[in-house]
Coordinates of C-alpha atoms and ligand atoms in Angstrom, one line a residue:
M1 CA -96.7 67.4 -49.5
T2 CA -93.0 67.6 -50.1
P3 CA -91.3 70.5 -48.3
P4 CA -90.5 73.7 -50.2
R5 CA -87.5 73.2 -52.4
H6 CA -85.9 76.5 -51.9
L7 CA -84.4 77.1 -48.6
D8 CA -84.5 80.4 -46.7
T9 CA -81.8 82.4 -48.3
T10 CA -81.5 84.7 -45.2
A11 CA -80.2 81.8 -43.1
S12 CA -76.7 82.4 -41.8
T13 CA -75.1 79.5 -43.7
P14 CA -75.3 79.6 -47.5
V15 CA -74.6 75.8 -47.7
P16 CA -77.8 74.0 -48.2
D17 CA -78.8 71.2 -45.8
R18 CA -78.7 67.9 -47.6
E19 CA -81.5 65.6 -46.4
P20 CA -81.0 62.0 -47.6
G21 CA -82.9 61.6 -50.8
W22 CA -83.4 65.3 -51.4
W23 CA -82.8 64.8 -55.1
R24 CA -86.0 62.7 -55.6
S25 CA -88.0 65.9 -56.0
A26 CA -85.3 68.0 -57.6
V27 CA -84.9 69.4 -61.1
V28 CA -81.4 69.6 -62.5
Y29 CA -80.3 72.3 -65.0
Q30 CA -77.2 71.5 -67.0
V31 CA -74.8 74.3 -67.9
Y32 CA -72.3 73.7 -70.7
P33 CA -69.9 76.5 -69.7
R34 CA -68.2 77.3 -73.0
S35 CA -71.6 78.0 -74.5
F36 CA -73.5 79.6 -71.7
A37 CA -72.3 83.2 -71.1
D38 CA -69.1 85.0 -71.8
S39 CA -68.3 87.8 -69.4
D40 CA -65.0 89.0 -70.8
G41 CA -65.5 89.2 -74.6
D42 CA -63.2 86.4 -75.6
G43 CA -66.0 84.5 -77.3
M44 CA -65.9 81.7 -74.8
G45 CA -68.3 81.2 -71.9
D46 CA -66.8 81.5 -68.4
L47 CA -67.6 81.1 -64.7
Q48 CA -68.4 84.8 -64.2
G49 CA -70.8 84.5 -67.1
I50 CA -72.6 81.7 -65.2
I51 CA -72.7 83.8 -62.0
D52 CA -74.2 86.7 -63.9
H53 CA -77.0 84.5 -65.2
L54 CA -77.8 82.4 -62.1
D55 CA -81.1 84.2 -61.6
H56 CA -82.4 82.8 -64.9
I57 CA -81.9 79.3 -63.6
A58 CA -83.3 80.1 -60.2
E59 CA -86.4 81.7 -61.7
L60 CA -86.9 78.6 -63.8
G61 CA -87.3 76.8 -60.5
A62 CA -84.3 74.4 -60.9
D63 CA -82.8 72.9 -57.7
V64 CA -79.4 71.9 -59.0
V65 CA -76.9 73.2 -61.4
W66 CA -74.7 70.6 -63.1
L67 CA -71.6 72.1 -64.6
S68 CA -70.0 70.3 -67.6
P69 CA -66.2 70.3 -67.0
I70 CA -64.4 73.5 -66.2
Y71 CA -61.1 71.8 -65.1
R72 CA -57.7 72.5 -66.7
S73 CA -57.8 70.8 -70.1
P74 CA -56.2 71.0 -73.6
Q75 CA -59.9 71.1 -74.8
D76 CA -59.5 68.3 -77.3
D77 CA -63.0 67.1 -76.3
N78 CA -64.2 70.4 -74.9
G79 CA -63.0 69.7 -71.4
Y80 CA -63.8 66.0 -71.2
D81 CA -60.0 65.6 -71.4
I82 CA -58.7 66.8 -68.0
S83 CA -55.1 67.6 -67.3
D84 CA -55.6 68.8 -63.7
Y85 CA -58.6 67.6 -61.7
Q86 CA -58.1 70.2 -59.0
D87 CA -57.9 73.4 -60.9
V88 CA -60.0 75.6 -63.2
D89 CA -59.0 76.1 -66.8
P90 CA -57.9 79.7 -67.3
M91 CA -60.3 80.1 -70.1
F92 CA -63.1 79.7 -67.6
G93 CA -61.6 81.6 -64.7
T94 CA -60.0 80.6 -61.5
L95 CA -60.6 78.4 -58.5
E96 CA -61.7 81.6 -56.6
D97 CA -64.3 82.2 -59.3
L98 CA -65.5 78.7 -58.8
D99 CA -65.8 79.3 -55.0
R100 CA -67.8 82.4 -55.7
L101 CA -70.1 80.4 -58.1
I102 CA -70.6 77.7 -55.5
A103 CA -71.6 80.4 -52.9
A104 CA -73.8 82.2 -55.4
V105 CA -75.6 78.9 -56.2
H106 CA -76.1 78.1 -52.6
E107 CA -77.3 81.6 -51.8
R108 CA -80.1 81.0 -54.2
G109 CA -81.1 77.8 -52.4
M110 CA -79.7 75.6 -55.2
K111 CA -77.0 73.0 -55.3
L112 CA -74.0 72.4 -57.5
V113 CA -73.0 69.1 -59.2
M114 CA -69.7 68.7 -60.9
D115 CA -68.8 66.6 -63.8
L116 CA -66.4 63.8 -62.9
V117 CA -64.4 62.5 -65.8
V118 CA -62.3 59.6 -64.6
N119 CA -62.7 56.8 -67.2
H120 CA -59.8 58.7 -68.9
S121 CA -57.7 61.7 -68.3
S122 CA -56.0 64.0 -70.8
D123 CA -52.7 62.8 -72.3
E124 CA -51.3 66.0 -70.8
H125 CA -52.2 65.1 -67.3
P126 CA -49.0 64.6 -65.2
W127 CA -50.1 61.1 -64.4
F128 CA -50.1 60.1 -68.1
Q129 CA -46.9 62.1 -68.8
E130 CA -45.2 60.0 -66.1
S131 CA -46.8 56.8 -67.3
R132 CA -45.6 57.2 -70.8
S133 CA -42.1 58.1 -69.7
G134 CA -41.0 54.5 -69.9
R135 CA -42.1 50.9 -69.3
D136 CA -40.5 51.0 -65.8
S137 CA -42.3 54.2 -64.8
A138 CA -44.0 54.0 -61.3
K139 CA -47.2 55.1 -63.0
R140 CA -46.9 52.8 -66.1
D141 CA -49.8 50.7 -64.7
W142 CA -52.1 53.7 -64.1
Y143 CA -53.1 53.4 -67.8
V144 CA -53.6 50.5 -70.1
W145 CA -50.4 49.7 -72.1
R146 CA -50.1 46.7 -74.3
P147 CA -47.6 45.4 -76.8
P148 CA -48.4 45.1 -80.5
R149 CA -50.4 42.1 -81.7
P150 CA -48.1 39.1 -81.9
G151 CA -46.4 38.8 -85.3
H152 CA -46.9 42.5 -86.1
T153 CA -44.7 45.5 -85.9
G154 CA -45.9 48.3 -83.6
G155 CA -47.3 51.3 -85.4
E156 CA -48.4 49.4 -88.6
P157 CA -52.1 49.1 -89.5
G158 CA -53.4 45.9 -87.9
A159 CA -50.8 45.8 -85.2
E160 CA -53.1 47.3 -82.6
P161 CA -53.7 44.9 -79.6
T162 CA -57.4 44.7 -80.4
N163 CA -59.6 45.7 -83.3
W164 CA -61.8 48.0 -81.3
H165 CA -63.3 51.1 -82.9
S166 CA -63.0 54.3 -80.9
F167 CA -66.1 56.4 -80.1
F168 CA -64.4 59.1 -82.0
S169 CA -63.4 57.1 -85.1
G170 CA -60.2 55.2 -85.7
S171 CA -58.6 52.6 -83.4
T172 CA -58.9 52.7 -79.6
W173 CA -55.1 52.2 -79.5
E174 CA -52.3 54.7 -80.0
W175 CA -48.8 53.7 -80.7
D176 CA -46.1 55.2 -78.4
E177 CA -42.9 54.9 -80.4
A178 CA -40.6 55.9 -77.5
S179 CA -41.8 53.2 -75.1
G180 CA -42.7 50.7 -77.7
E181 CA -46.2 50.0 -76.6
Y182 CA -49.8 51.0 -77.4
Y183 CA -52.1 52.8 -74.9
L184 CA -55.9 52.4 -74.8
H185 CA -58.2 55.3 -75.5
L186 CA -61.9 54.6 -76.0
F187 CA -62.4 58.2 -77.0
S188 CA -59.8 60.5 -78.6
R189 CA -56.1 59.7 -78.6
K190 CA -55.7 62.6 -76.1
Q191 CA -58.0 60.8 -73.7
P192 CA -56.1 57.8 -72.4
D193 CA -58.1 55.3 -70.3
L194 CA -57.1 55.1 -66.7
N195 CA -56.5 51.5 -65.4
W196 CA -59.1 51.1 -62.6
E197 CA -57.6 47.7 -61.7
N198 CA -54.8 49.6 -60.0
P199 CA -55.8 50.5 -56.5
E200 CA -53.6 53.6 -56.5
V201 CA -55.7 55.0 -59.4
R202 CA -58.9 54.5 -57.4
E203 CA -57.4 56.0 -54.3
A204 CA -56.3 59.1 -56.2
V205 CA -59.7 59.5 -57.7
H206 CA -61.4 59.2 -54.3
A207 CA -59.0 61.7 -52.7
M208 CA -59.8 64.2 -55.5
M209 CA -63.5 63.7 -55.0
R210 CA -63.3 64.3 -51.3
W211 CA -61.3 67.5 -52.0
W212 CA -64.3 68.7 -54.1
L213 CA -66.8 67.8 -51.4
D214 CA -64.7 69.8 -48.9
R215 CA -64.9 72.7 -51.3
G216 CA -68.7 72.6 -51.1
V217 CA -70.0 70.8 -54.1
D218 CA -73.2 68.8 -53.8
G219 CA -72.7 65.9 -56.1
F220 CA -71.1 64.4 -59.2
R221 CA -72.3 63.5 -62.7
M222 CA -70.0 60.6 -63.5
D223 CA -68.9 60.6 -67.1
V224 CA -69.1 57.1 -68.9
I225 CA -68.6 55.5 -65.5
N226 CA -69.9 52.2 -66.8
L227 CA -66.8 51.9 -69.0
I228 CA -64.2 51.9 -66.2
S229 CA -64.0 48.1 -65.7
K230 CA -62.5 46.3 -68.7
E231 CA -62.7 42.6 -69.1
F232 CA -59.1 41.7 -69.0
G233 CA -58.2 38.0 -69.5
P234 CA -56.0 36.2 -66.9
D235 CA -52.9 37.3 -68.7
G236 CA -54.2 40.9 -69.0
G237 CA -55.1 40.5 -72.6
L238 CA -58.2 42.0 -74.3
P239 CA -60.1 40.2 -77.0
D240 CA -61.2 41.4 -80.5
G241 CA -64.8 42.5 -80.9
A242 CA -67.2 41.4 -83.6
A243 CA -66.4 43.0 -87.0
K244 CA -68.2 46.3 -87.7
P245 CA -69.6 46.2 -91.2
G246 CA -68.0 48.7 -93.6
T247 CA -65.0 49.3 -91.3
R248 CA -61.8 47.5 -90.5
Y249 CA -62.7 47.7 -86.9
G250 CA -64.6 45.6 -84.4
D251 CA -67.1 46.4 -81.6
G252 CA -65.2 46.2 -78.3
S253 CA -68.1 47.3 -76.1
P254 CA -68.9 43.9 -74.7
F255 CA -65.4 44.0 -73.1
Y256 CA -65.7 47.5 -71.6
M257 CA -69.4 48.3 -71.0
N258 CA -70.8 47.3 -67.6
G259 CA -67.6 45.3 -67.0
P260 CA -66.9 42.7 -64.3
R261 CA -65.8 45.0 -61.5
N262 CA -68.0 48.0 -62.4
H263 CA -70.3 47.6 -59.4
E264 CA -67.5 46.8 -57.0
F265 CA -65.7 50.0 -58.0
L266 CA -68.8 52.2 -57.5
H267 CA -69.6 50.6 -54.2
E268 CA -66.0 51.2 -53.1
M269 CA -66.3 54.9 -54.2
H270 CA -69.5 55.2 -52.3
R271 CA -67.9 53.9 -49.2
E272 CA -64.7 55.9 -49.5
V273 CA -66.1 59.2 -50.6
Y274 CA -69.8 59.9 -50.0
A275 CA -71.3 57.3 -47.7
D276 CA -72.4 60.0 -45.3
A277 CA -72.5 63.1 -47.5
A278 CA -76.1 62.9 -49.0
I279 CA -74.9 64.2 -52.3
L280 CA -76.4 63.6 -55.7
T281 CA -74.6 61.0 -57.8
V282 CA -75.7 60.3 -61.3
A283 CA -73.9 57.7 -63.4
E284 CA -73.7 58.4 -67.2
T285 CA -74.0 54.9 -68.6
P286 CA -74.1 54.4 -72.3
G287 CA -75.3 50.9 -73.2
V288 CA -76.6 50.2 -69.7
T289 CA -79.2 47.5 -69.5
L290 CA -82.2 47.8 -67.2
E291 CA -80.8 44.9 -65.2
H292 CA -77.5 46.8 -64.6
A293 CA -79.3 50.1 -64.0
R294 CA -81.3 48.3 -61.2
L295 CA -78.0 47.2 -59.6
F296 CA -76.4 50.6 -60.0
T297 CA -79.3 52.4 -58.3
D298 CA -80.6 49.9 -55.7
P299 CA -80.1 52.0 -52.5
A300 CA -79.2 48.9 -50.6
R301 CA -76.2 48.3 -52.8
R302 CA -74.8 51.8 -52.1
E303 CA -73.4 52.6 -55.5
V304 CA -75.1 55.7 -57.1
D305 CA -78.5 57.5 -56.9
M306 CA -79.5 57.3 -60.5
V307 CA -78.3 56.6 -64.1
F308 CA -78.5 58.3 -67.4
Q309 CA -79.5 55.5 -69.7
F310 CA -79.4 55.8 -73.5
E311 CA -82.0 53.5 -75.0
H312 CA -84.6 56.1 -75.8
V313 CA -82.0 58.4 -77.5
G314 CA -81.0 55.5 -79.7
L315 CA -84.4 54.6 -81.0
D316 CA -84.1 56.7 -84.1
H317 CA -80.6 55.4 -85.0
G318 CA -80.8 53.6 -88.4
P319 CA -78.8 50.7 -89.6
G320 CA -75.7 53.0 -90.0
G321 CA -75.9 54.0 -86.3
K322 CA -76.1 57.5 -85.0
W323 CA -75.1 59.1 -88.3
D324 CA -78.0 57.5 -90.0
L325 CA -81.0 58.9 -88.2
S326 CA -84.5 57.7 -89.2
P327 CA -87.9 59.1 -88.1
L328 CA -89.0 58.1 -84.6
Y329 CA -91.9 55.7 -84.4
L330 CA -93.8 57.0 -81.4
P331 CA -95.0 53.6 -80.0
D332 CA -91.3 52.6 -79.8
L333 CA -90.5 55.6 -77.6
K334 CA -93.6 55.1 -75.4
L335 CA -92.9 51.4 -74.8
N336 CA -89.3 52.1 -74.1
L337 CA -89.8 54.8 -71.6
A338 CA -92.6 52.8 -70.0
A339 CA -90.3 49.8 -69.6
W340 CA -87.8 52.0 -67.7
Q341 CA -90.5 53.6 -65.6
E342 CA -91.8 50.2 -64.5
G343 CA -88.4 48.4 -64.5
L344 CA -86.7 51.0 -62.3
A345 CA -89.7 51.4 -59.9
D346 CA -87.4 50.3 -57.0
G347 CA -84.4 52.2 -58.3
W348 CA -84.2 55.7 -59.8
N349 CA -83.9 57.1 -63.2
S350 CA -82.9 60.4 -64.8
L351 CA -85.3 62.0 -67.3
Y352 CA -83.8 63.7 -70.2
W353 CA -84.2 64.6 -73.9
N354 CA -81.2 66.8 -74.2
N355 CA -77.6 67.3 -73.1
H356 CA -74.4 68.5 -74.7
D357 CA -74.1 65.3 -76.7
Q358 CA -77.6 65.2 -78.2
P359 CA -79.3 67.1 -80.9
R360 CA -82.1 69.6 -79.8
V361 CA -85.2 67.6 -79.1
V362 CA -87.6 70.2 -80.6
S363 CA -85.8 69.6 -84.0
R364 CA -85.4 65.9 -83.5
W365 CA -88.8 64.7 -82.2
G366 CA -90.8 67.9 -82.2
D367 CA -91.6 70.3 -85.0
D368 CA -89.3 73.3 -85.1
S369 CA -91.3 75.1 -87.8
P370 CA -92.5 78.6 -86.7
E371 CA -96.1 77.2 -86.4
H372 CA -95.4 74.4 -84.0
R373 CA -92.0 75.1 -82.3
V374 CA -93.4 76.5 -79.1
A375 CA -96.2 73.9 -78.6
S376 CA -94.0 71.0 -79.5
A377 CA -91.3 72.1 -77.1
K378 CA -93.9 72.5 -74.3
T379 CA -95.5 69.1 -75.0
L380 CA -92.1 67.3 -75.1
G381 CA -91.3 68.9 -71.8
T382 CA -94.7 67.9 -70.4
V383 CA -94.5 64.2 -71.2
L384 CA -90.9 64.0 -69.9
H385 CA -91.4 66.0 -66.7
M386 CA -94.5 64.3 -65.5
M387 CA -92.8 60.9 -65.4
R388 CA -91.0 59.4 -62.4
G389 CA -87.3 60.3 -62.0
T390 CA -85.1 63.3 -61.9
P391 CA -85.6 65.7 -64.8
Y392 CA -82.5 67.3 -66.4
V393 CA -83.0 70.4 -68.4
Y394 CA -80.1 71.3 -70.8
Q395 CA -79.4 75.0 -71.3
G396 CA -81.7 76.5 -73.9
E397 CA -84.1 73.6 -73.8
E398 CA -86.3 75.9 -71.7
L399 CA -86.4 78.3 -74.6
G400 CA -87.2 75.7 -77.2
M401 CA -83.8 76.2 -78.9
T402 CA -83.4 74.3 -82.2
N403 CA -80.7 72.5 -84.1
A404 CA -77.8 74.6 -85.5
G405 CA -78.6 74.3 -89.2
F406 CA -75.0 74.1 -90.1
T407 CA -74.3 73.5 -93.8
S408 CA -70.6 73.4 -94.1
I409 CA -68.0 71.3 -92.3
E410 CA -66.2 74.6 -91.5
D411 CA -69.1 75.4 -89.1
Y412 CA -68.5 72.3 -86.9
R413 CA -66.2 72.2 -83.9
D414 CA -66.9 68.9 -82.3
I415 CA -64.1 66.2 -82.5
E416 CA -66.7 63.4 -82.9
S417 CA -68.3 65.1 -86.0
L418 CA -64.9 66.2 -87.5
N419 CA -63.3 62.8 -87.0
H420 CA -66.3 61.0 -88.5
Y421 CA -66.2 63.3 -91.5
R422 CA -62.5 62.7 -92.1
E423 CA -62.8 58.9 -91.6
Q424 CA -65.7 58.7 -94.1
L425 CA -63.9 60.8 -96.7
E426 CA -60.9 58.6 -96.3
H427 CA -63.1 55.7 -97.2
G428 CA -64.3 57.5 -100.3
A429 CA -67.7 58.6 -99.1
D430 CA -69.5 61.5 -100.8
P431 CA -68.8 64.7 -98.7
A432 CA -72.4 66.0 -99.2
A433 CA -73.9 62.7 -98.0
V434 CA -71.6 62.6 -94.9
L435 CA -72.6 66.2 -94.1
A436 CA -76.2 65.3 -94.5
G437 CA -75.8 62.5 -91.9
I438 CA -74.0 64.8 -89.5
A439 CA -76.4 67.8 -89.6
P440 CA -79.4 66.3 -87.7
V441 CA -77.3 64.6 -85.0
S442 CA -74.0 66.3 -84.4
R443 CA -73.3 67.2 -80.8
D444 CA -72.6 70.8 -82.0
N445 CA -76.4 71.2 -82.4
A446 CA -76.5 71.4 -78.6
R447 CA -73.4 73.6 -78.3
T448 CA -74.3 76.8 -80.1
P449 CA -74.3 79.7 -77.8
M450 CA -77.2 80.2 -75.3
Q451 CA -79.6 82.7 -76.8
W452 CA -80.1 85.4 -74.2
D453 CA -81.4 88.2 -76.4
D454 CA -81.9 89.4 -79.9
S455 CA -78.6 91.3 -80.2
P456 CA -76.0 90.2 -82.8
A457 CA -74.2 87.5 -80.7
A458 CA -77.5 86.7 -78.8
G459 CA -76.1 88.4 -75.7
F460 CA -73.7 85.5 -75.3
T461 CA -70.6 87.5 -76.0
T462 CA -69.4 91.0 -77.0
G463 CA -66.7 89.3 -79.1
T464 CA -66.7 86.6 -81.7
P465 CA -68.3 83.4 -80.4
W466 CA -66.2 80.2 -80.7
I467 CA -69.1 78.5 -82.6
A468 CA -71.8 80.2 -84.6
V469 CA -74.9 81.6 -82.9
N470 CA -78.1 80.2 -84.3
P471 CA -79.7 83.0 -86.5
N472 CA -83.1 82.3 -85.0
H473 CA -81.9 84.0 -81.7
T474 CA -83.7 87.1 -83.0
E475 CA -87.0 85.2 -82.2
V476 CA -85.9 82.5 -79.8
N477 CA -84.2 84.1 -76.8
A478 CA -84.4 84.3 -73.0
A479 CA -85.4 87.9 -72.8
A480 CA -88.4 87.4 -75.1
A481 CA -89.4 84.2 -73.4
R482 CA -89.3 85.7 -69.9
R483 CA -91.6 88.5 -71.0
D484 CA -94.1 86.2 -72.7
P485 CA -96.4 84.3 -70.3
G486 CA -97.1 81.8 -73.1
S487 CA -93.4 80.9 -73.7
V488 CA -91.7 77.6 -73.3
F489 CA -89.8 79.1 -70.4
H490 CA -92.9 79.7 -68.3
H491 CA -94.2 76.3 -69.2
Y492 CA -91.1 74.6 -67.9
R493 CA -91.3 76.8 -64.8
R494 CA -94.8 75.5 -64.2
L495 CA -93.7 71.9 -64.8
H496 CA -91.0 72.4 -62.1
E497 CA -93.6 73.8 -59.7
L498 CA -95.8 70.8 -60.2
R499 CA -93.0 68.5 -59.2
H500 CA -92.4 70.6 -56.2
T501 CA -96.0 70.8 -55.1
H502 CA -97.5 67.4 -56.0
D503 CA -96.2 64.2 -54.4
V504 CA -97.9 62.2 -57.2
V505 CA -95.4 63.6 -59.7
V506 CA -92.5 62.5 -57.5
D507 CA -93.7 59.2 -56.3
G508 CA -96.8 58.1 -58.2
S509 CA -96.6 54.8 -60.1
F510 CA -96.7 54.9 -63.8
R511 CA -99.1 53.3 -66.3
L512 CA -98.9 53.7 -70.0
L513 CA -102.2 54.2 -71.9
L514 CA -102.8 53.6 -75.6
P515 CA -99.4 52.0 -76.2
E516 CA -100.0 51.5 -79.9
H517 CA -101.3 55.0 -80.7
E518 CA -99.0 56.6 -83.3
Q519 CA -99.8 60.2 -82.3
V520 CA -100.7 60.4 -78.7
F521 CA -98.6 59.8 -75.6
A522 CA -100.8 59.3 -72.6
Y523 CA -100.2 57.9 -69.1
T524 CA -101.4 58.0 -65.5
R525 CA -99.5 58.4 -62.3
T526 CA -101.2 57.1 -59.1
L527 CA -100.4 57.4 -55.5
A528 CA -102.3 56.4 -52.4
G529 CA -104.0 59.5 -50.9
S530 CA -103.8 61.6 -54.1
P531 CA -106.1 62.0 -57.0
T532 CA -104.9 60.4 -60.2
L533 CA -102.6 62.4 -62.5
L534 CA -103.4 62.0 -66.2
V535 CA -101.1 63.2 -69.0
V536 CA -102.4 63.3 -72.6
A537 CA -100.2 64.7 -75.3
N538 CA -100.5 64.9 -79.0
M539 CA -97.0 64.4 -80.3
S540 CA -97.8 65.2 -83.9
S541 CA -98.5 68.1 -86.1
Q542 CA -102.0 66.9 -87.0
P543 CA -105.1 66.9 -84.7
A544 CA -105.7 63.6 -82.8
T545 CA -108.8 62.1 -81.2
V546 CA -108.5 59.4 -78.5
T547 CA -110.8 57.5 -76.2
L548 CA -109.5 56.9 -72.7
A549 CA -111.6 54.1 -71.2
G550 CA -112.5 54.6 -67.6
L551 CA -110.8 58.0 -67.3
A552 CA -113.8 60.3 -67.9
D553 CA -113.4 61.7 -64.3
Q554 CA -109.8 62.6 -64.9
L555 CA -110.5 64.0 -68.4
A556 CA -113.0 66.3 -66.7
G557 CA -110.7 67.0 -63.8
E558 CA -108.6 69.9 -62.7
V559 CA -106.3 71.2 -65.5
L560 CA -102.9 71.6 -63.9
L561 CA -101.2 72.6 -67.1
T562 CA -102.0 72.9 -70.7
T563 CA -100.4 74.0 -73.9
H564 CA -103.6 75.4 -75.4
D565 CA -105.9 77.6 -73.3
D566 CA -108.6 77.2 -75.9
G567 CA -108.5 73.4 -76.0
A568 CA -111.8 71.5 -76.7
P569 CA -113.5 70.0 -73.6
A570 CA -113.5 66.2 -73.4
Q571 CA -116.7 64.5 -74.3
G572 CA -116.9 61.8 -71.7
E573 CA -114.0 59.5 -72.4
E574 CA -113.3 61.1 -75.8
L575 CA -110.8 63.9 -76.3
T576 CA -109.7 65.7 -79.4
L577 CA -106.3 67.5 -79.2
A578 CA -104.9 70.1 -81.5
P579 CA -101.4 69.6 -83.0
W580 CA -98.9 69.3 -80.2
E581 CA -101.6 70.0 -77.6
S582 CA -101.0 68.4 -74.2
R583 CA -102.8 68.5 -70.8
V584 CA -101.9 67.6 -67.3
L585 CA -105.1 66.7 -65.4
L586 CA -105.8 65.7 -61.8
G587 CA -109.0 63.9 -60.9
Ligands
ISL1 O1 -72.3 61.3 -78.1 C1 -71.8 60.2 -78.1 C2 -71.2 59.7 -79.2 O2 -72.2 59.4 -80.2 C3 -71.9 59.4 -77.0 O3 -71.5 58.1 -77.2 C4 -70.9 60.0 -75.9 O4 -69.6 59.9 -76.4 C5 -71.1 59.2 -74.7 O5 -72.4 59.5 -74.3 C6 -70.1 59.6 -73.6 O6 -70.3 60.9 -73.4 C7 -69.5 61.5 -72.4 O7 -68.1 61.1 -72.4 C8 -67.4 61.6 -73.6 C9 -67.6 63.0 -73.9 O8 -67.2 63.3 -75.2 C10 -69.1 63.4 -73.8 O9 -69.3 64.8 -74.0 C11 -69.6 63.0 -72.5 O10 -70.9 63.4 -72.2 C12 -66.0 61.3 -73.3 O11 -65.6 61.9 -72.1

């Protein structure tokens, strides 16, 4: 049996011991500070607001709080554009508030993980300001500066050094008239990419990370850390990418994703910063392959503990990419997750449906109608949390929060959505069609304020929230969920308890059942010395009947958790499930 997760809070030191590998049985709760809780009425979440609501997270049974960025930032990308890595943005509070938050997290037996955003800084960071001051600046080489394409005049369309398309629309290159060169920005023009080839950059990042560890943080979530190594040619040049249909841009990702020195840079960071610290390190790695994920997380290679991979959240992207969502075909999801369960059996994976970049899963792959919202949210939680890996719960997921339902471009705040809208309209697209593409997938779906209660601004703020509150907060809110033993909140709490009390949930090997079934997601987890864990979940809004050959004992076993207390008993190997009914069985 794994030891209890929550340490004795009466112990004299509030800093938790960190046993090597402690995160293997942990659950992480992600807080997106600007949308979590506002303590001072300015409409923007802040650190004191988080402190005020820590008991909600502790009651849920989370072990770790991951904070999205609270550093000083012009907020072009909601804090993922950092102008001072060692200070708190005044809109969130002060460093002293952060120290109090760290202490308050530790007092509750939890740990705190910071976001680490070092593929790029803000263009307002003093490093970049110095770098752009001239071609002979001592920090010129801290960023990626390149002359215009030969035969072109800087600043003219087509003069960019490569044809790469930015994650946030437009070119990845910004012309700097004063110094006569372009700088690279894979994200917005206010997020210039740091040049990791330069050892001074790496040393500065390491020093900053050590400073945070000394301040008491317990780990890092490393933003797009598999984009830091670009594939520069011998002369420092970067190649064009394959043309992206319908745009004047190309796909540069083969030249910056999982690049040639990526593993070396992470190994070096491990050695220089956290070799002996037993922290949690999670690499956010869009476009990572299973092969690279194995390398990133192989303990012997000493890089990071786990990755966030993106394959499963790309399965419903249509031919037009993320703005062209199509319905999910359940067997695709099952096979994909199973491949990662099996393929990373010697490494470690993160388990997630949601974060601040993804639409709400209950709207995306569940059924957010009043009839099925609660059961589908619970069942989605069940199939995810009973797998092997570290589960991440994104604020509001434990309430079954839904997509925003925005209908006007005025409602949106996210740079990615707004830039996409503008770019499409410039190309003559129909505004209504573009809006329809944005609505189900915009990152703002995840960013509406946390719904604490049924009061006008959902208990998030006494002022005007920076982004609209979802009108369904009158029904869907934490106060109501905490009172209701049948709520999504209490279901998630029990899922976390199961991970903390059953070794088979942490370590059992995974086997997918009924891979082709279009409604039911079923799998077993097995571990020597433990009964078999069986998960059977109806992932549809219609009833489903399955036959699970050889699993009659498990079907008749101990029910560890169910969505429907009145579920029909199995008949031998046959089981009929109500819409969105799921069971976790041990036998
Ligand atoms: O949401 C996405 C665009 O469709 C993703 O590609 C996202 O940009 C990618 O996952 C990287 O995300 C991280 O880095 C970004 C930041 O905007 C995201 O919020 C962050 O999670 C740049 O720092």
